[in-house]
């Protein structure tokens, strides 16, 4: 298997874990936050193999005063976007002559922590979710050299996640009010009114900024993460109740939702690798693959295909049962006079929860591999084909 590990002795960072990370367009650099207010940028030497990355950060960005919660790198402009619990967001541009990253001001106007930030597909605006119950849609004003924001105020609690539709006009959000919502982020100065995806028949008010186009309450729990498929007609979102939900948007009726209740711990991250393949990961410290029966049909059947991490060795502590694990811990402390009870090794490569997943898309829009980062301070690269999955199972078929 093509799996890359960030060794703690080699990568002198992230002792307390990685909360978020992002690659630039050509994968020559990676930006990550080691669970604090800093952003570290490493040179990868254009290698997916983490062992071949530079061992120390080339740049350290220190503008934030709170824990950095999200990072996104724009493929169109090369700008780096960060947001943090200090209620701020910054757009960083690289000044080659001075060899420094320079931040520009973002007027978020939120009074709570910023939780996630994402560039739009065209790179002319971005969205920042927050605990202030809003998602700020930001754009650049050349006259003032800053990024003002326009809020969407349809949420009733903290917004944990946000993702853009490929048409650059809609966002999908996940919130702790148990809702997943599709909201219009249309900007008449930056978006075309042409309906090339055909959403006009589905969402009548698609060009009304802030309008809720669809809302899903099937999760019955916090919605941790959301994702939009490359075709734009499928969504995925994950719930705290160990559920994952798939939405099919059709032109002849309301969107259809398929719910899968899995035995793993709740997923914190979800991404489409193709229109018929989704990877989800989280508290279970391992990625899981879900596949649909087709790529473009109106009634796909989703199923859990398998666990990507098939590491052999140590048994999972959950397999022994809670009572047995508690009894063994008590025995180590009381009978053997051990001062602390050491945690058993998980039967996964990640030894703590996975915080984020980044697909590596090919030119045809298919991602046969992806990277994960976790609170154990590791980044792993996974190749589906080398992990036992068949190409026909995960790659889109002909339309």
CSV table of C-alpha atoms in Angstrom, one decimal:
chain,number,residue,atom,x,y,z
A,1,UNK,CA,0.0,0.0,0.0
A,2,UNK,CA,1.1,3.5,-0.8
A,3,UNK,CA,0.8,5.0,2.7
A,4,UNK,CA,2.9,7.9,3.9
A,5,UNK,CA,3.6,8.7,7.5
A,6,UNK,CA,4.7,11.9,9.2
A,7,UNK,CA,7.3,10.7,11.7
A,8,UNK,CA,7.4,12.8,14.8
A,9,UNK,CA,11.2,12.6,15.1
A,10,UNK,CA,11.5,13.8,11.5
A,11,UNK,CA,8.7,16.3,11.2
A,12,UNK,CA,9.4,18.5,14.2
A,13,UNK,CA,5.8,19.8,14.7
A,14,UNK,CA,2.3,18.8,15.5
A,15,UNK,CA,3.1,17.1,18.8
A,16,UNK,CA,-0.4,17.7,19.9
A,17,UNK,CA,-2.0,16.9,16.6
A,18,UNK,CA,-3.1,18.5,13.3
A,19,UNK,CA,-6.4,20.2,13.2
A,20,UNK,CA,-6.5,21.2,9.5
A,21,UNK,CA,-4.3,21.2,6.5
A,22,UNK,CA,-4.3,22.1,2.7
A,23,UNK,CA,-2.1,21.6,-0.3
A,24,UNK,CA,-1.4,24.1,-3.0
A,25,UNK,CA,-2.3,23.4,-6.7
A,26,UNK,CA,0.9,21.5,-7.7
A,27,UNK,CA,1.3,19.9,-4.3
A,28,UNK,CA,4.7,21.5,-3.8
A,29,UNK,CA,3.6,22.9,-0.5
A,30,UNK,CA,1.4,21.9,2.4
A,31,UNK,CA,0.0,24.2,5.1
A,32,UNK,CA,-1.1,22.8,8.4
A,33,UNK,CA,-2.0,23.9,11.9
A,34,UNK,CA,-0.4,22.0,14.8
A,35,UNK,CA,-3.5,22.5,17.0
A,36,UNK,CA,-2.6,26.0,18.0
A,37,UNK,CA,-2.7,29.6,16.6
A,38,UNK,CA,0.1,29.0,14.0
A,39,UNK,CA,0.1,27.9,10.4
A,40,UNK,CA,3.1,25.9,9.3
A,41,UNK,CA,4.0,25.7,5.6
A,42,UNK,CA,6.2,22.8,4.5
A,43,UNK,CA,7.8,22.2,1.1
A,44,UNK,CA,6.7,18.8,-0.1
A,45,UNK,CA,9.2,18.7,-3.1
A,46,UNK,CA,6.1,17.8,-5.2
A,47,UNK,CA,6.0,14.4,-3.5
A,48,UNK,CA,3.0,12.7,-2.0
A,49,UNK,CA,5.3,10.6,0.1
A,50,UNK,CA,5.5,12.5,3.4
A,51,UNK,CA,8.9,11.1,4.2
A,52,UNK,CA,10.3,13.1,1.3
A,53,UNK,CA,9.0,16.4,2.6
A,54,UNK,CA,11.3,19.0,4.2
A,55,UNK,CA,11.6,18.2,7.9
A,56,UNK,CA,11.1,21.7,9.1
A,57,UNK,CA,8.6,24.4,8.1
A,58,UNK,CA,9.7,26.9,5.5
A,59,UNK,CA,7.2,29.5,6.7
A,60,UNK,CA,5.3,30.0,10.0
A,61,UNK,CA,2.3,32.3,9.9
A,62,UNK,CA,1.5,33.8,13.3
A,63,UNK,CA,-1.2,36.4,12.7
A,64,UNK,CA,-4.0,34.5,14.5
A,65,UNK,CA,-4.4,34.7,18.2
A,66,UNK,CA,-6.7,31.7,18.6
A,67,UNK,CA,-6.6,28.0,17.5
A,68,UNK,CA,-6.7,27.8,13.7
A,69,UNK,CA,-9.8,25.9,12.7
A,70,UNK,CA,-9.6,25.7,8.9
A,71,UNK,CA,-7.2,26.2,6.0
A,72,UNK,CA,-7.9,26.3,2.3
A,73,UNK,CA,-5.6,27.0,-0.7
A,74,UNK,CA,-7.1,28.5,-3.8
A,75,UNK,CA,-6.1,26.7,-7.0
A,76,UNK,CA,-7.0,29.6,-9.2
A,77,UNK,CA,-5.1,32.4,-7.5
A,78,UNK,CA,-2.6,30.7,-5.1
A,79,UNK,CA,-4.1,32.6,-2.2
A,80,UNK,CA,-4.1,30.9,1.2
A,81,UNK,CA,-7.2,31.3,3.4
A,82,UNK,CA,-7.2,30.7,7.1
A,83,UNK,CA,-9.8,31.2,9.9
A,84,UNK,CA,-9.6,30.6,13.6
A,85,UNK,CA,-11.3,30.8,17.0
A,86,UNK,CA,-10.2,34.4,17.3
A,87,UNK,CA,-13.1,35.3,15.1
A,88,UNK,CA,-10.8,36.3,12.3
A,89,UNK,CA,-10.0,35.2,8.8
A,90,UNK,CA,-7.0,36.1,6.6
A,91,UNK,CA,-6.2,35.8,3.0
A,92,UNK,CA,-2.5,35.3,2.6
A,93,UNK,CA,-0.6,36.2,-0.6
A,94,UNK,CA,3.1,35.3,-1.2
A,95,UNK,CA,5.5,38.1,-1.9
A,96,UNK,CA,8.2,36.5,-3.9
A,97,UNK,CA,10.6,39.4,-3.7
A,98,UNK,CA,10.5,39.6,0.1
A,99,UNK,CA,10.0,35.8,0.5
A,100,UNK,CA,7.1,36.3,2.9
A,101,UNK,CA,3.4,35.6,3.2
A,102,UNK,CA,1.4,38.8,3.6
A,103,UNK,CA,-2.1,38.8,5.2
A,104,UNK,CA,-4.9,40.9,3.9
A,105,UNK,CA,-7.9,42.0,6.0
A,106,UNK,CA,-11.2,40.1,6.0
A,107,UNK,CA,-14.2,41.9,7.5
A,108,UNK,CA,-16.1,38.9,8.9
A,109,UNK,CA,-18.1,40.8,11.5
A,110,UNK,CA,-18.8,37.8,13.6
A,111,UNK,CA,-18.8,37.7,17.5
A,112,UNK,CA,-18.0,34.0,17.8
A,113,UNK,CA,-15.3,31.6,16.6
A,114,UNK,CA,-14.9,30.9,12.9
A,115,UNK,CA,-15.1,27.2,12.3
A,116,UNK,CA,-14.5,26.5,8.6
A,117,UNK,CA,-13.5,28.4,5.4
A,118,UNK,CA,-13.6,27.4,1.8
A,119,UNK,CA,-12.8,29.0,-1.5
A,120,UNK,CA,-15.4,29.0,-4.3
A,121,UNK,CA,-14.5,26.9,-7.4
A,122,UNK,CA,-13.7,30.0,-9.4
A,123,UNK,CA,-11.7,31.6,-6.6
A,124,UNK,CA,-13.5,34.9,-6.7
A,125,UNK,CA,-15.1,34.6,-3.3
A,126,UNK,CA,-15.1,32.4,-0.2
A,127,UNK,CA,-17.3,31.2,2.6
A,128,UNK,CA,-16.5,31.3,6.3
A,129,UNK,CA,-18.7,29.3,8.7
A,130,UNK,CA,-18.9,30.4,12.4
A,131,UNK,CA,-20.4,29.8,15.8
A,132,UNK,CA,-22.3,33.1,15.3
A,133,UNK,CA,-25.0,31.1,13.4
A,134,UNK,CA,-24.0,32.7,10.1
A,135,UNK,CA,-21.9,31.9,7.1
A,136,UNK,CA,-20.0,34.9,5.7
A,137,UNK,CA,-19.6,35.1,1.9
A,138,UNK,CA,-16.6,37.3,1.2
A,139,UNK,CA,-15.3,38.9,-2.0
A,140,UNK,CA,-12.4,41.2,-2.8
A,141,UNK,CA,-12.7,45.0,-3.3
A,142,UNK,CA,-9.8,46.4,-5.1
A,143,UNK,CA,-10.6,50.0,-4.1
A,144,UNK,CA,-10.1,49.4,-0.4
A,145,UNK,CA,-7.8,46.4,-0.6
A,146,UNK,CA,-9.9,44.2,1.7
A,147,UNK,CA,-12.4,41.4,1.7
A,148,UNK,CA,-15.8,42.5,2.9
A,149,UNK,CA,-18.5,39.9,3.8
A,150,UNK,CA,-22.2,39.4,3.3
A,151,UNK,CA,-23.8,37.1,5.9
A,152,UNK,CA,-26.4,34.4,5.5
A,153,UNK,CA,-28.5,34.3,8.6
A,154,UNK,CA,-30.7,31.1,8.3
A,155,UNK,CA,-29.0,29.0,11.0
A,156,UNK,CA,-30.2,28.5,14.5
A,157,UNK,CA,-26.9,27.3,16.0
A,158,UNK,CA,-23.1,26.9,15.3
A,159,UNK,CA,-22.3,26.2,11.6
A,160,UNK,CA,-19.6,23.5,11.6
A,161,UNK,CA,-19.0,23.0,7.9
A,162,UNK,CA,-19.5,24.5,4.5
A,163,UNK,CA,-18.9,23.3,0.9
A,164,UNK,CA,-19.4,25.0,-2.5
A,165,UNK,CA,-21.4,23.7,-5.4
A,166,UNK,CA,-19.4,23.3,-8.6
A,167,UNK,CA,-21.6,26.1,-10.2
A,168,UNK,CA,-20.0,28.7,-7.8
A,169,UNK,CA,-23.5,29.9,-6.8
A,170,UNK,CA,-24.6,27.6,-3.9
A,171,UNK,CA,-23.2,26.5,-0.6
A,172,UNK,CA,-24.2,23.5,1.5
A,173,UNK,CA,-23.8,23.8,5.3
A,174,UNK,CA,-23.9,21.6,8.3
A,175,UNK,CA,-24.9,22.9,11.7
A,176,UNK,CA,-25.4,21.9,15.3
A,177,UNK,CA,-29.1,22.7,14.9
A,178,UNK,CA,-29.3,19.2,13.3
A,179,UNK,CA,-29.8,20.6,9.8
A,180,UNK,CA,-28.1,20.4,6.5
A,181,UNK,CA,-29.0,23.3,4.2
A,182,UNK,CA,-28.4,24.3,0.6
A,183,UNK,CA,-28.2,28.1,0.5
A,184,UNK,CA,-27.9,30.5,-2.4
A,185,UNK,CA,-24.6,32.5,-2.4
A,186,UNK,CA,-25.3,34.1,-5.8
A,187,UNK,CA,-23.5,37.4,-6.4
A,188,UNK,CA,-24.7,39.3,-9.5
A,189,UNK,CA,-21.4,41.1,-9.9
A,190,UNK,CA,-19.4,37.9,-9.9
A,191,UNK,CA,-21.7,35.1,-11.0
A,192,UNK,CA,-23.4,34.5,-14.3
A,193,UNK,CA,-27.2,34.1,-14.4
A,194,UNK,CA,-26.8,31.3,-17.1
A,195,UNK,CA,-28.2,28.1,-15.8
A,196,UNK,CA,-25.7,25.7,-17.3
A,197,UNK,CA,-26.3,23.0,-14.7
A,198,UNK,CA,-30.1,23.2,-15.0
A,199,UNK,CA,-30.9,24.1,-11.4
A,200,UNK,CA,-33.6,26.6,-12.5
A,201,UNK,CA,-36.2,23.8,-12.6
A,202,UNK,CA,-35.2,22.6,-9.1
A,203,UNK,CA,-34.5,25.8,-7.2
A,204,UNK,CA,-36.8,28.6,-8.3
A,205,UNK,CA,-35.0,31.2,-6.1
A,206,UNK,CA,-31.5,30.2,-6.9
A,207,UNK,CA,-30.4,33.8,-7.7
A,208,UNK,CA,-31.7,35.2,-4.4
A,209,UNK,CA,-28.8,35.6,-2.0
A,210,UNK,CA,-29.2,33.9,1.4
A,211,UNK,CA,-32.3,31.9,0.3
A,212,UNK,CA,-32.6,28.4,1.6
A,213,UNK,CA,-33.1,26.2,-1.4
A,214,UNK,CA,-33.4,22.9,0.5
A,215,UNK,CA,-33.2,21.8,4.1
A,216,UNK,CA,-32.6,18.3,5.5
A,217,UNK,CA,-33.3,17.3,9.1
A,218,UNK,CA,-32.9,13.5,8.9
A,219,UNK,CA,-29.6,13.5,10.8
A,220,UNK,CA,-31.3,14.1,14.2
A,221,UNK,CA,-27.9,15.1,15.5
A,222,UNK,CA,-25.0,17.6,14.9
A,223,UNK,CA,-24.0,17.7,11.2
A,224,UNK,CA,-20.2,17.5,11.2
A,225,UNK,CA,-19.3,17.8,7.6
A,226,UNK,CA,-20.8,18.3,4.1
A,227,UNK,CA,-19.6,17.6,0.6
A,228,UNK,CA,-20.8,18.3,-3.0
A,229,UNK,CA,-20.2,15.8,-5.8
A,230,UNK,CA,-18.4,16.8,-9.0
A,231,UNK,CA,-21.6,16.5,-11.0
A,232,UNK,CA,-23.3,19.0,-8.6
A,233,UNK,CA,-26.4,16.8,-8.3
A,234,UNK,CA,-25.3,14.7,-5.2
A,235,UNK,CA,-24.5,15.7,-1.7
A,236,UNK,CA,-23.2,13.9,1.4
A,237,UNK,CA,-23.3,14.9,5.0
A,238,UNK,CA,-22.4,13.1,8.3
A,239,UNK,CA,-24.1,13.2,11.7
A,240,UNK,CA,-23.0,12.8,15.3
A,241,UNK,CA,-25.4,9.8,15.6
A,242,UNK,CA,-23.0,7.6,13.5
A,243,UNK,CA,-24.9,8.2,10.3
A,244,UNK,CA,-24.0,9.3,6.8
A,245,UNK,CA,-26.6,10.8,4.4
A,246,UNK,CA,-26.6,11.0,0.6
A,247,UNK,CA,-28.8,13.5,-1.2
A,248,UNK,CA,-29.9,13.0,-4.8
A,249,UNK,CA,-31.1,16.2,-6.5
A,250,UNK,CA,-33.7,15.6,-9.3
A,251,UNK,CA,-35.5,17.9,-11.7
A,252,UNK,CA,-38.9,16.3,-11.2
A,253,UNK,CA,-39.3,16.5,-7.5
A,254,UNK,CA,-37.8,17.3,-4.1
A,255,UNK,CA,-34.3,15.9,-3.3
A,256,UNK,CA,-34.2,12.3,-2.1
A,257,UNK,CA,-32.1,11.4,1.0
A,258,UNK,CA,-30.6,8.0,1.6
A,259,UNK,CA,-29.4,7.3,5.2
A,260,UNK,CA,-26.9,4.7,6.3
A,261,UNK,CA,-26.4,3.9,10.0
A,262,UNK,CA,-23.0,2.5,10.5
A,263,UNK,CA,-21.2,0.7,13.4
A,264,UNK,CA,-18.2,3.0,13.4
A,265,UNK,CA,-17.8,6.1,15.6
A,266,UNK,CA,-19.1,9.4,14.1
A,267,UNK,CA,-17.5,10.7,11.0
A,268,UNK,CA,-15.9,14.2,11.1
A,269,UNK,CA,-14.9,14.5,7.5
A,270,UNK,CA,-16.6,13.4,4.2
A,271,UNK,CA,-15.4,13.9,0.6
A,272,UNK,CA,-16.4,12.7,-2.9
A,273,UNK,CA,-13.7,10.9,-4.8
A,274,UNK,CA,-16.1,10.6,-7.8
A,275,UNK,CA,-19.8,10.9,-8.3
A,276,UNK,CA,-20.3,7.4,-7.1
A,277,UNK,CA,-17.6,7.1,-4.4
A,278,UNK,CA,-17.4,8.8,-1.0
A,279,UNK,CA,-14.7,8.6,1.7
A,280,UNK,CA,-15.6,9.4,5.3
A,281,UNK,CA,-13.5,9.4,8.4
A,282,UNK,CA,-13.5,10.7,12.0
A,283,UNK,CA,-13.5,9.4,15.5
A,284,UNK,CA,-12.9,5.8,14.4
A,285,UNK,CA,-9.4,6.8,13.2
A,286,UNK,CA,-9.8,5.1,9.8
A,287,UNK,CA,-11.3,6.0,6.4
A,288,UNK,CA,-14.4,4.2,5.1
A,289,UNK,CA,-15.5,4.0,1.5
A,290,UNK,CA,-19.1,4.3,0.4
A,291,UNK,CA,-20.2,3.6,-3.2
A,292,UNK,CA,-23.3,4.1,-5.2
A,293,UNK,CA,-24.9,1.7,-7.8
A,294,UNK,CA,-24.3,4.3,-10.5
A,295,UNK,CA,-22.7,7.7,-11.2
A,296,UNK,CA,-25.5,9.8,-12.7
A,297,UNK,CA,-28.8,8.0,-12.1
A,298,UNK,CA,-31.7,9.6,-10.2
A,299,UNK,CA,-32.2,6.6,-7.8
A,300,UNK,CA,-28.7,5.4,-6.7
A,301,UNK,CA,-28.3,2.8,-4.0
A,302,UNK,CA,-25.6,3.5,-1.6
A,303,UNK,CA,-23.7,1.0,0.5
A,304,UNK,CA,-20.6,0.8,2.7
A,305,UNK,CA,-17.9,-0.9,0.6
A,306,UNK,CA,-15.3,-1.3,3.2
A,307,UNK,CA,-12.6,0.1,5.5
A,308,UNK,CA,-9.5,1.5,3.8
A,309,UNK,CA,-7.2,0.9,6.7
A,310,UNK,CA,-6.7,-2.8,7.1
A,311,UNK,CA,-3.8,-2.7,9.4
A,312,UNK,CA,-3.1,-6.0,11.1
A,313,UNK,CA,-1.6,-6.4,14.5
A,314,UNK,CA,-2.9,-4.9,17.7
A,315,UNK,CA,-6.5,-5.6,18.5
A,316,UNK,CA,-8.9,-2.7,19.0
A,317,UNK,CA,-9.6,-2.0,22.6
A,318,UNK,CA,-13.3,-1.8,21.8
A,319,UNK,CA,-13.3,-5.5,20.7
A,320,UNK,CA,-12.6,-6.6,24.3
A,321,UNK,CA,-15.6,-4.9,25.7
A,322,UNK,CA,-15.8,-1.9,28.1
A,323,UNK,CA,-16.0,-4.1,31.2
A,324,UNK,CA,-12.9,-6.1,30.3
A,325,UNK,CA,-10.9,-3.0,29.4
A,326,UNK,CA,-11.9,-1.3,32.7
A,327,UNK,CA,-11.0,-4.4,34.7
A,328,UNK,CA,-7.5,-4.6,33.1
A,329,UNK,CA,-6.9,-1.0,33.8
A,330,UNK,CA,-7.9,-1.4,37.4
A,331,UNK,CA,-5.6,-4.5,37.7
A,332,UNK,CA,-2.6,-2.6,36.3
A,333,UNK,CA,-3.1,0.3,38.8
A,334,UNK,CA,-4.0,-1.7,41.9
A,335,UNK,CA,-2.3,-5.1,41.7
A,336,UNK,CA,0.8,-4.1,39.7
A,337,UNK,CA,1.1,-0.7,41.4
A,338,UNK,CA,1.4,1.1,38.0
A,339,UNK,CA,1.0,4.8,38.5
A,340,UNK,CA,-0.6,5.3,35.1
A,341,UNK,CA,-2.4,3.0,32.8
A,342,UNK,CA,-1.0,3.2,29.3
A,343,UNK,CA,-3.5,3.3,26.5
A,344,UNK,CA,-3.5,0.3,24.2
A,345,UNK,CA,-2.5,0.8,20.6
A,346,UNK,CA,-5.4,1.2,18.1
A,347,UNK,CA,-5.6,-1.3,15.3
A,348,UNK,CA,-5.4,1.6,12.8
A,349,UNK,CA,-2.5,3.6,11.4
A,350,UNK,CA,-4.0,6.8,12.9
A,351,UNK,CA,-3.8,6.7,16.7
A,352,UNK,CA,-6.4,9.4,17.2
A,353,UNK,CA,-9.4,10.9,15.4
A,354,UNK,CA,-9.0,12.0,11.8
A,355,UNK,CA,-9.8,15.7,11.4
A,356,UNK,CA,-9.7,16.3,7.7
A,357,UNK,CA,-9.5,14.5,4.3
A,358,UNK,CA,-8.1,15.9,1.1
A,359,UNK,CA,-8.7,14.1,-2.3
A,360,UNK,CA,-6.0,14.1,-5.0
A,361,UNK,CA,-8.1,14.6,-8.2
A,362,UNK,CA,-6.8,13.5,-11.6
A,363,UNK,CA,-7.4,15.5,-14.8
A,364,UNK,CA,-10.6,13.5,-15.4
A,365,UNK,CA,-12.0,14.6,-12.0
A,366,UNK,CA,-11.5,11.2,-10.3
A,367,UNK,CA,-9.5,10.9,-7.1
A,368,UNK,CA,-8.0,7.4,-6.7
A,369,UNK,CA,-6.0,8.6,-3.7
A,370,UNK,CA,-6.4,11.0,-0.8
A,371,UNK,CA,-4.6,12.2,2.3
A,372,UNK,CA,-5.8,12.3,6.0
A,373,UNK,CA,-4.6,14.3,9.0
A,374,UNK,CA,-5.4,13.5,12.6
A,375,UNK,CA,-4.9,14.6,16.2
A,376,UNK,CA,-2.1,12.0,16.5
A,377,UNK,CA,0.1,14.5,14.5
A,378,UNK,CA,0.3,12.2,11.4
A,379,UNK,CA,-0.6,12.7,7.7
A,380,UNK,CA,-1.2,9.5,5.7
A,381,UNK,CA,-1.6,9.1,2.0
A,382,UNK,CA,-4.0,6.4,0.8
A,383,UNK,CA,-4.3,4.8,-2.6
A,384,UNK,CA,-7.6,3.0,-3.1
A,385,UNK,CA,-6.3,0.6,-5.8
A,386,UNK,CA,-3.3,-0.4,-3.7
A,387,UNK,CA,-5.6,-1.0,-0.7
A,388,UNK,CA,-7.7,-3.6,-2.5
A,389,UNK,CA,-10.5,-1.6,-4.1
A,390,UNK,CA,-11.4,-2.2,-7.8
A,391,UNK,CA,-11.4,0.7,-10.3
A,392,UNK,CA,-14.9,-0.1,-11.5
A,393,UNK,CA,-16.2,0.1,-8.0
A,394,UNK,CA,-15.1,3.7,-7.3
A,395,UNK,CA,-14.6,5.4,-10.7
A,396,UNK,CA,-17.5,7.0,-12.6
A,397,UNK,CA,-18.9,5.0,-15.5
A,398,UNK,CA,-19.9,6.5,-18.8
A,399,UNK,CA,-22.9,8.8,-18.5
